[in-house]
PDB file of C-alpha atoms and ligand atoms in Angstrom:
ATOM      1  CA  UNK D 762      17.702 -41.191  -6.337  1.00 97.00           C
ATOM      2  CA  UNK D 763      20.384 -40.047  -3.930  1.00 98.00           C
ATOM      3  CA  UNK D 764      20.065 -38.578  -0.483  1.00 98.00           C
ATOM      4  CA  UNK D 765      23.011 -36.776   0.818  1.00 98.00           C
ATOM      5  CA  UNK D 766      22.974 -36.404   4.595  1.00 98.00           C
ATOM      6  CA  UNK D 767      24.026 -37.541   8.019  1.00 97.00           C
ATOM      7  CA  UNK D 768      22.006 -40.121  10.027  1.00 97.00           C
ATOM      8  CA  UNK D 769      22.454 -38.063  13.260  1.00 96.00           C
ATOM      9  CA  UNK D 770      20.786 -35.043  11.634  1.00 97.00           C
ATOM     10  CA  UNK D 771      17.015 -34.559  12.305  1.00 98.00           C
ATOM     11  CA  UNK D 772      16.379 -33.183   8.904  1.00 98.00           C
ATOM     12  CA  UNK D 773      18.167 -36.059   7.198  1.00 98.00           C
ATOM     13  CA  UNK D 774      16.173 -38.441   9.307  1.00 98.00           C
ATOM     14  CA  UNK D 775      12.997 -36.844   8.292  1.00 98.00           C
ATOM     15  CA  UNK D 776      13.608 -37.621   4.504  1.00 98.00           C
ATOM     16  CA  UNK D 777      15.049 -41.093   5.303  1.00 98.00           C
ATOM     17  CA  UNK D 778      11.896 -41.930   7.096  1.00 98.00           C
ATOM     18  CA  UNK D 779       9.747 -40.837   4.084  1.00 98.00           C
ATOM     19  CA  UNK D 780      11.790 -42.938   1.634  1.00 98.00           C
ATOM     20  CA  UNK D 781      11.423 -45.993   3.763  1.00 98.00           C
ATOM     21  CA  UNK D 782       7.600 -45.405   4.138  1.00 98.00           C
ATOM     22  CA  UNK D 783       7.373 -45.117   0.360  1.00 98.00           C
ATOM     23  CA  UNK D 784       9.557 -48.274  -0.021  1.00 97.00           C
ATOM     24  CA  UNK D 785      11.562 -46.801  -2.960  1.00 97.00           C
ATOM     25  CA  UNK D 786      15.231 -47.611  -3.748  1.00 97.00           C
ATOM     26  CA  UNK D 787      17.643 -44.808  -3.099  1.00 98.00           C
ATOM     27  CA  UNK D 788      21.385 -44.442  -2.475  1.00 98.00           C
ATOM     28  CA  UNK D 789      22.520 -42.768   0.809  1.00 98.00           C
ATOM     29  CA  UNK D 790      25.537 -40.681   0.617  1.00 98.00           C
ATOM     30  CA  UNK D 791      27.103 -40.118   3.998  1.00 97.00           C
ATOM     31  CA  UNK D 792      28.150 -36.485   4.463  1.00 98.00           C
ATOM     32  CA  UNK D 793      31.049 -36.139   6.935  1.00 96.00           C
ATOM     33  CA  UNK D 794      30.001 -33.123   8.870  1.00 95.00           C
ATOM     34  CA  UNK D 795      32.923 -33.285  11.199  1.00 93.00           C
ATOM     35  CA  UNK D 796      35.197 -32.820   8.355  1.00 96.00           C
ATOM     36  CA  UNK D 797      33.120 -29.960   7.110  1.00 97.00           C
ATOM     37  CA  UNK D 798      32.060 -31.667   3.887  1.00 97.00           C
ATOM     38  CA  UNK D 799      28.658 -29.887   3.915  1.00 98.00           C
ATOM     39  CA  UNK D 800      30.448 -26.550   3.412  1.00 98.00           C
ATOM     40  CA  UNK D 801      32.591 -27.875   0.514  1.00 98.00           C
ATOM     41  CA  UNK D 802      32.081 -26.379  -2.947  1.00 97.00           C
ATOM     42  CA  UNK D 803      30.746 -29.765  -4.242  1.00 96.00           C
ATOM     43  CA  UNK D 804      27.940 -29.924  -1.523  1.00 98.00           C
ATOM     44  CA  UNK D 805      27.169 -26.237  -1.863  1.00 98.00           C
ATOM     45  CA  UNK D 806      26.187 -27.021  -5.430  1.00 97.00           C
ATOM     46  CA  UNK D 807      23.456 -29.294  -4.063  1.00 97.00           C
ATOM     47  CA  UNK D 808      22.395 -27.010  -1.009  1.00 98.00           C
ATOM     48  CA  UNK D 809      23.713 -23.477  -1.286  1.00 98.00           C
ATOM     49  CA  UNK D 810      22.972 -23.089   2.493  1.00 98.00           C
ATOM     50  CA  UNK D 811      25.483 -25.756   3.459  1.00 98.00           C
ATOM     51  CA  UNK D 812      23.162 -27.854   5.318  1.00 98.00           C
ATOM     52  CA  UNK D 813      22.026 -31.553   5.246  1.00 98.00           C
ATOM     53  CA  UNK D 814      20.162 -33.105   3.686  1.00 98.00           C
ATOM     54  CA  UNK D 815      20.250 -32.672  -0.078  1.00 98.00           C
ATOM     55  CA  UNK D 816      18.388 -34.755  -2.577  1.00 98.00           C
ATOM     56  CA  UNK D 817      19.019 -35.552  -6.231  1.00 98.00           C
ATOM     57  CA  UNK D 818      16.918 -37.423  -8.837  1.00 97.00           C
ATOM     58  CA  UNK D 819      18.121 -36.926 -12.293  1.00 95.00           C
ATOM     59  CA  UNK D 820      18.343 -33.177 -12.918  1.00 95.00           C
ATOM     60  CA  UNK D 821      16.178 -32.409  -9.865  1.00 97.00           C
ATOM     61  CA  UNK D 822      18.055 -31.100  -6.909  1.00 97.00           C
ATOM     62  CA  UNK D 823      16.087 -30.435  -3.723  1.00 98.00           C
ATOM     63  CA  UNK D 824      16.938 -29.315  -0.264  1.00 98.00           C
ATOM     64  CA  UNK D 825      14.739 -28.393   2.765  1.00 98.00           C
ATOM     65  CA  UNK D 826      13.697 -31.713   4.336  1.00 98.00           C
ATOM     66  CA  UNK D 827       9.894 -30.904   4.382  1.00 98.00           C
ATOM     67  CA  UNK D 828       9.868 -29.822   0.689  1.00 98.00           C
ATOM     68  CA  UNK D 829      11.704 -33.076  -0.174  1.00 98.00           C
ATOM     69  CA  UNK D 830       9.312 -35.303   1.734  1.00 98.00           C
ATOM     70  CA  UNK D 831       6.363 -33.540  -0.015  1.00 96.00           C
ATOM     71  CA  UNK D 832       7.981 -34.347  -3.472  1.00 97.00           C
ATOM     72  CA  UNK D 833       8.663 -37.894  -2.521  1.00 98.00           C
ATOM     73  CA  UNK D 834       5.072 -38.466  -1.194  1.00 96.00           C
ATOM     74  CA  UNK D 835       3.620 -37.051  -4.339  1.00 94.00           C
ATOM     75  CA  UNK D 836       5.964 -38.643  -6.907  1.00 96.00           C
ATOM     76  CA  UNK D 837       5.642 -42.081  -5.413  1.00 97.00           C
ATOM     77  CA  UNK D 838       1.826 -41.734  -4.506  1.00 93.00           C
ATOM     78  CA  UNK D 839       1.260 -45.264  -5.773  1.00 94.00           C
ATOM     79  CA  UNK D 840       3.971 -46.960  -3.641  1.00 96.00           C
ATOM     80  CA  UNK D 841       4.200 -47.818   0.102  1.00 97.00           C
ATOM     81  CA  UNK D 842       2.331 -45.851   2.651  1.00 95.00           C
ATOM     82  CA  UNK D 843      -0.127 -43.142   1.544  1.00 93.00           C
ATOM     83  CA  UNK D 844       1.266 -40.280   3.311  1.00 93.00           C
ATOM     84  CA  UNK D 845      -0.926 -37.524   1.697  1.00 90.00           C
ATOM     85  CA  UNK D 846      -4.615 -37.200   2.001  1.00 77.00           C
ATOM     86  CA  UNK D 847      -6.192 -37.944  -1.305  1.00 73.00           C
ATOM     87  CA  UNK D 848      -9.582 -36.358  -1.613  1.00 77.00           C
ATOM     88  CA  UNK D 849     -11.174 -32.934  -1.124  1.00 85.00           C
ATOM     89  CA  UNK D 850      -9.495 -29.672  -0.864  1.00 89.00           C
ATOM     90  CA  UNK D 851     -10.578 -29.501   2.750  1.00 91.00           C
ATOM     91  CA  UNK D 852      -8.712 -32.672   3.861  1.00 90.00           C
ATOM     92  CA  UNK D 853      -5.478 -31.420   2.035  1.00 91.00           C
ATOM     93  CA  UNK D 854      -5.994 -28.026   3.916  1.00 94.00           C
ATOM     94  CA  UNK D 855      -6.151 -29.836   7.245  1.00 95.00           C
ATOM     95  CA  UNK D 856      -2.895 -31.916   6.286  1.00 95.00           C
ATOM     96  CA  UNK D 857      -1.201 -28.693   5.383  1.00 95.00           C
ATOM     97  CA  UNK D 858      -2.365 -26.928   8.513  1.00 97.00           C
ATOM     98  CA  UNK D 859      -0.729 -29.738  10.868  1.00 98.00           C
ATOM     99  CA  UNK D 860       2.448 -29.637   8.649  1.00 98.00           C
ATOM    100  CA  UNK D 861       2.770 -26.001   9.291  1.00 98.00           C
ATOM    101  CA  UNK D 862       2.115 -26.339  13.028  1.00 98.00           C
ATOM    102  CA  UNK D 863       4.960 -28.878  13.146  1.00 98.00           C
ATOM    103  CA  UNK D 864       7.328 -26.586  11.327  1.00 98.00           C
ATOM    104  CA  UNK D 865       6.404 -23.214  12.994  1.00 98.00           C
ATOM    105  CA  UNK D 866       5.058 -24.056  16.525  1.00 98.00           C
ATOM    106  CA  UNK D 867       6.533 -27.546  17.512  1.00 98.00           C
ATOM    107  CA  UNK D 868       9.984 -27.534  15.844  1.00 98.00           C
ATOM    108  CA  UNK D 869      11.432 -24.206  17.119  1.00 98.00           C
ATOM    109  CA  UNK D 870      11.375 -25.199  20.836  1.00 98.00           C
ATOM    110  CA  UNK D 871      11.808 -28.943  20.107  1.00 98.00           C
ATOM    111  CA  UNK D 872      14.989 -28.274  17.947  1.00 98.00           C
ATOM    112  CA  UNK D 873      16.455 -25.952  20.669  1.00 98.00           C
ATOM    113  CA  UNK D 874      15.881 -28.631  23.317  1.00 98.00           C
ATOM    114  CA  UNK D 875      17.432 -31.369  21.080  1.00 98.00           C
ATOM    115  CA  UNK D 876      20.504 -29.059  20.860  1.00 98.00           C
ATOM    116  CA  UNK D 877      20.633 -28.350  24.636  1.00 98.00           C
ATOM    117  CA  UNK D 878      19.765 -31.860  25.936  1.00 98.00           C
ATOM    118  CA  UNK D 879      21.077 -34.223  23.368  1.00 96.00           C
ATOM    119  CA  UNK D 880      23.731 -32.719  20.956  1.00 94.00           C
ATOM    120  CA  UNK D 881      25.558 -30.660  23.618  1.00 96.00           C
ATOM    121  CA  UNK D 882      26.130 -33.491  26.093  1.00 95.00           C
ATOM    122  CA  UNK D 883      27.028 -35.833  22.983  1.00 92.00           C
ATOM    123  CA  UNK D 884      29.736 -33.240  21.971  1.00 92.00           C
ATOM    124  CA  UNK D 885      30.937 -32.634  25.406  1.00 96.00           C
ATOM    125  CA  UNK D 886      29.346 -29.173  25.777  1.00 97.00           C
ATOM    126  CA  UNK D 887      27.355 -27.934  28.781  1.00 98.00           C
ATOM    127  CA  UNK D 888      23.717 -27.600  28.664  1.00 98.00           C
ATOM    128  CA  UNK D 889      22.335 -24.190  29.293  1.00 98.00           C
ATOM    129  CA  UNK D 890      19.563 -24.973  31.758  1.00 97.00           C
ATOM    130  CA  UNK D 891      17.851 -21.610  31.435  1.00 98.00           C
ATOM    131  CA  UNK D 892      17.486 -22.094  27.650  1.00 98.00           C
ATOM    132  CA  UNK D 893      16.283 -25.679  28.288  1.00 98.00           C
ATOM    133  CA  UNK D 894      13.649 -24.568  30.889  1.00 98.00           C
ATOM    134  CA  UNK D 895      12.408 -21.823  28.672  1.00 98.00           C
ATOM    135  CA  UNK D 896      11.933 -24.110  25.728  1.00 98.00           C
ATOM    136  CA  UNK D 897      10.344 -26.843  27.848  1.00 98.00           C
ATOM    137  CA  UNK D 898       7.574 -24.365  28.856  1.00 98.00           C
ATOM    138  CA  UNK D 899       7.141 -23.288  25.237  1.00 98.00           C
ATOM    139  CA  UNK D 900       6.965 -26.946  24.052  1.00 98.00           C
ATOM    140  CA  UNK D 901       4.545 -27.816  26.943  1.00 98.00           C
ATOM    141  CA  UNK D 902       2.095 -25.128  25.625  1.00 98.00           C
ATOM    142  CA  UNK D 903       2.196 -26.559  22.115  1.00 98.00           C
ATOM    143  CA  UNK D 904       1.705 -30.049  23.449  1.00 98.00           C
ATOM    144  CA  UNK D 905      -1.280 -28.845  25.203  1.00 98.00           C
ATOM    145  CA  UNK D 906      -2.916 -28.145  21.832  1.00 98.00           C
ATOM    146  CA  UNK D 907      -1.672 -31.510  20.402  1.00 98.00           C
ATOM    147  CA  UNK D 908      -3.347 -33.225  23.525  1.00 98.00           C
ATOM    148  CA  UNK D 909      -6.688 -31.621  22.584  1.00 98.00           C
ATOM    149  CA  UNK D 910      -6.340 -32.504  18.844  1.00 98.00           C
ATOM    150  CA  UNK D 911      -5.170 -36.211  19.584  1.00 98.00           C
ATOM    151  CA  UNK D 912      -8.194 -36.688  21.904  1.00 98.00           C
ATOM    152  CA  UNK D 913     -10.367 -36.258  18.854  1.00 97.00           C
ATOM    153  CA  UNK D 914      -8.189 -37.901  16.153  1.00 96.00           C
ATOM    154  CA  UNK D 915      -5.750 -40.832  16.291  1.00 96.00           C
ATOM    155  CA  UNK D 916      -3.168 -38.955  14.130  1.00 97.00           C
ATOM    156  CA  UNK D 917      -2.713 -35.244  13.745  1.00 97.00           C
ATOM    157  CA  UNK D 918      -4.282 -34.574  10.273  1.00 95.00           C
ATOM    158  CA  UNK D 919      -6.761 -37.481  10.307  1.00 92.00           C
ATOM    159  CA  UNK D 920      -7.354 -41.136  11.276  1.00 91.00           C
ATOM    160  CA  UNK D 921      -4.262 -42.386   9.572  1.00 93.00           C
ATOM    161  CA  UNK D 922      -0.462 -41.676   9.643  1.00 97.00           C
ATOM    162  CA  UNK D 923       0.527 -38.822   7.295  1.00 96.00           C
ATOM    163  CA  UNK D 924       3.309 -36.641   6.501  1.00 97.00           C
ATOM    164  CA  UNK D 925       2.124 -34.326   9.380  1.00 98.00           C
ATOM    165  CA  UNK D 926       3.061 -37.045  11.903  1.00 98.00           C
ATOM    166  CA  UNK D 927       6.229 -38.209  10.100  1.00 98.00           C
ATOM    167  CA  UNK D 928       7.712 -34.825  10.131  1.00 98.00           C
ATOM    168  CA  UNK D 929       7.750 -35.011  14.061  1.00 98.00           C
ATOM    169  CA  UNK D 930       9.633 -38.241  14.306  1.00 98.00           C
ATOM    170  CA  UNK D 931      13.344 -37.125  14.582  1.00 98.00           C
ATOM    171  CA  UNK D 932      12.777 -34.403  17.334  1.00 98.00           C
ATOM    172  CA  UNK D 933      10.361 -36.592  19.209  1.00 98.00           C
ATOM    173  CA  UNK D 934      12.763 -39.486  19.260  1.00 98.00           C
ATOM    174  CA  UNK D 935      15.690 -37.357  20.532  1.00 98.00           C
ATOM    175  CA  UNK D 936      13.442 -35.755  23.195  1.00 98.00           C
ATOM    176  CA  UNK D 937      12.205 -39.081  24.399  1.00 98.00           C
ATOM    177  CA  UNK D 938      15.825 -39.883  25.374  1.00 97.00           C
ATOM    178  CA  UNK D 939      16.019 -36.662  27.374  1.00 97.00           C
ATOM    179  CA  UNK D 940      14.553 -34.917  30.508  1.00 96.00           C
ATOM    180  CA  UNK D 941      11.980 -33.502  28.111  1.00 98.00           C
ATOM    181  CA  UNK D 942      10.320 -36.943  27.883  1.00 98.00           C
ATOM    182  CA  UNK D 943       8.148 -35.847  30.826  1.00 98.00           C
ATOM    183  CA  UNK D 944       6.385 -33.339  28.490  1.00 98.00           C
ATOM    184  CA  UNK D 945       5.047 -36.187  26.278  1.00 98.00           C
ATOM    185  CA  UNK D 946       4.616 -38.873  29.102  1.00 98.00           C
ATOM    186  CA  UNK D 947       2.322 -36.481  31.000  1.00 98.00           C
ATOM    187  CA  UNK D 948      -0.170 -36.083  28.308  1.00 98.00           C
ATOM    188  CA  UNK D 949      -1.935 -39.501  27.596  1.00 98.00           C
ATOM    189  CA  UNK D 950      -3.031 -38.802  24.120  1.00 98.00           C
ATOM    190  CA  UNK D 951       0.257 -37.374  23.093  1.00 98.00           C
ATOM    191  CA  UNK D 952       2.003 -40.371  24.777  1.00 98.00           C
ATOM    192  CA  UNK D 953      -0.041 -42.791  22.944  1.00 98.00           C
ATOM    193  CA  UNK D 954       0.601 -41.044  19.624  1.00 98.00           C
ATOM    194  CA  UNK D 955       4.380 -40.970  20.261  1.00 98.00           C
ATOM    195  CA  UNK D 956       4.310 -44.788  20.963  1.00 98.00           C
ATOM    196  CA  UNK D 957       2.445 -45.448  17.739  1.00 98.00           C
ATOM    197  CA  UNK D 958       4.471 -43.272  15.408  1.00 98.00           C
ATOM    198  CA  UNK D 959       7.941 -44.239  16.793  1.00 98.00           C
ATOM    199  CA  UNK D 960       6.984 -48.019  16.354  1.00 98.00           C
ATOM    200  CA  UNK D 961       6.809 -47.702  12.683  1.00 98.00           C
ATOM    201  CA  UNK D 962       9.165 -50.101  10.741  1.00 98.00           C
ATOM    202  CA  UNK D 963      10.379 -47.256   8.598  1.00 98.00           C
ATOM    203  CA  UNK D 964      11.457 -45.421  11.804  1.00 98.00           C
ATOM    204  CA  UNK D 965      13.142 -48.578  13.135  1.00 98.00           C
ATOM    205  CA  UNK D 966      15.227 -48.620   9.890  1.00 98.00           C
ATOM    206  CA  UNK D 967      16.262 -44.961  10.476  1.00 98.00           C
ATOM    207  CA  UNK D 968      17.086 -45.730  14.074  1.00 98.00           C
ATOM    208  CA  UNK D 969      19.294 -48.604  12.774  1.00 98.00           C
ATOM    209  CA  UNK D 970      21.332 -46.085  10.691  1.00 97.00           C
ATOM    210  CA  UNK D 971      21.614 -43.838  13.741  1.00 96.00           C
ATOM    211  CA  UNK D 972      22.912 -46.677  15.925  1.00 96.00           C
ATOM    212  CA  UNK D 973      25.775 -47.333  13.382  1.00 94.00           C
ATOM    213  CA  UNK D 974      26.962 -43.765  14.123  1.00 88.00           C
ATOM    214  CA  UNK D 975      26.894 -43.600  17.872  1.00 84.00           C
TER     215      UNK D 975
HETATM  216  N1  GSH O1350      15.244 -26.459   7.362  1.00 86.03           N
HETATM  217  C1  GSH O1350      16.261 -27.369   7.065  1.00 86.03           C
HETATM  218  C2  GSH O1350      17.218 -27.460   8.104  1.00 86.03           C
HETATM  219  C3  GSH O1350      18.541 -28.214   7.773  1.00 86.03           C
HETATM  220  C4  GSH O1350      19.570 -28.294   8.880  1.00 86.03           C
HETATM  221  O1  GSH O1350      19.377 -27.426   9.842  1.00 86.03           O
HETATM  222  N2  GSH O1350      20.476 -29.157   8.904  1.00 86.03           N
HETATM  223  C5  GSH O1350      21.427 -29.281   9.944  1.00 86.03           C
HETATM  224  C6  GSH O1350      21.514 -30.765  10.494  1.00 86.03           C
HETATM  225  S1  GSH O1350      19.962 -31.270  11.101  1.00 86.03           S
HETATM  226  C7  GSH O1350      22.728 -28.851   9.411  1.00 86.03           C
HETATM  227  O2  GSH O1350      23.108 -29.200   8.273  1.00 86.03           O
HETATM  228  N3  GSH O1350      23.477 -28.119  10.118  1.00 86.03           N
HETATM  229  C8  GSH O1350      24.780 -27.672   9.861  1.00 86.03           C
HETATM  230  C9  GSH O1350      24.882 -26.204   9.649  1.00 86.03           C
HETATM  231  O3  GSH O1350      23.924 -25.540   9.630  1.00 86.03           O
HETATM  232  O4  GSH O1350      25.983 -25.796   9.433  1.00 86.03           O
HETATM  233  C10 GSH O1350      15.679 -28.636   6.575  1.00 86.03           C
HETATM  234  O5  GSH O1350      14.634 -28.967   7.092  1.00 86.03           O
HETATM  235  O6  GSH O1350      16.279 -29.441   5.697  1.00 86.03           O
END
């Protein structure tokens, strides 16, 4: 199994966290995005959209981080952490619901904030404060819903860690190192959830890879 990506990329980190949770062996192929390697003909044969990550296992080639984690969680269901919810159609539906919430409600403002508050300063660019404020307001509204959910349930989909939680890790981690941290800290159940999911050993391994890049 090979994962092509960059440790600083949120989408790459999502798949790395899943591979470490499942405790499976894989080869990491570092894509030099600064040199435009992700737009090369060779990389485009793995992901025609020219974005990291890309995943290979034999003749199977995947891209889109969330589709890739779903494959890994199902393919290695007997290894490592159980990231899906085995059981009834209803429990699977609740997991799917919270995965969709992450992708369509949480991620759009969170990713814009990561870009404005973390990537732009890292690359010497100026943060657009109007864009940051607008997306902080949007993310705050999403986190109000999370606060209500996490008051009833330790994790988003159920009482144990699942893909629904894992998919948040990269953006949450970046935002906890920015002024948007207050959005998480001011909501006690969200804050407790962030503390628990970012303390996972799998995530420490991903962070170790990030540290080697900065
Ligand atoms: N929806 C995709 C997003 C992938 C993505 O946006 N990757 C970024 C890095 S996090 C990238 O390669 N950006 C470079 C580009 O778009 O040219 C996924 O989840 O895999």
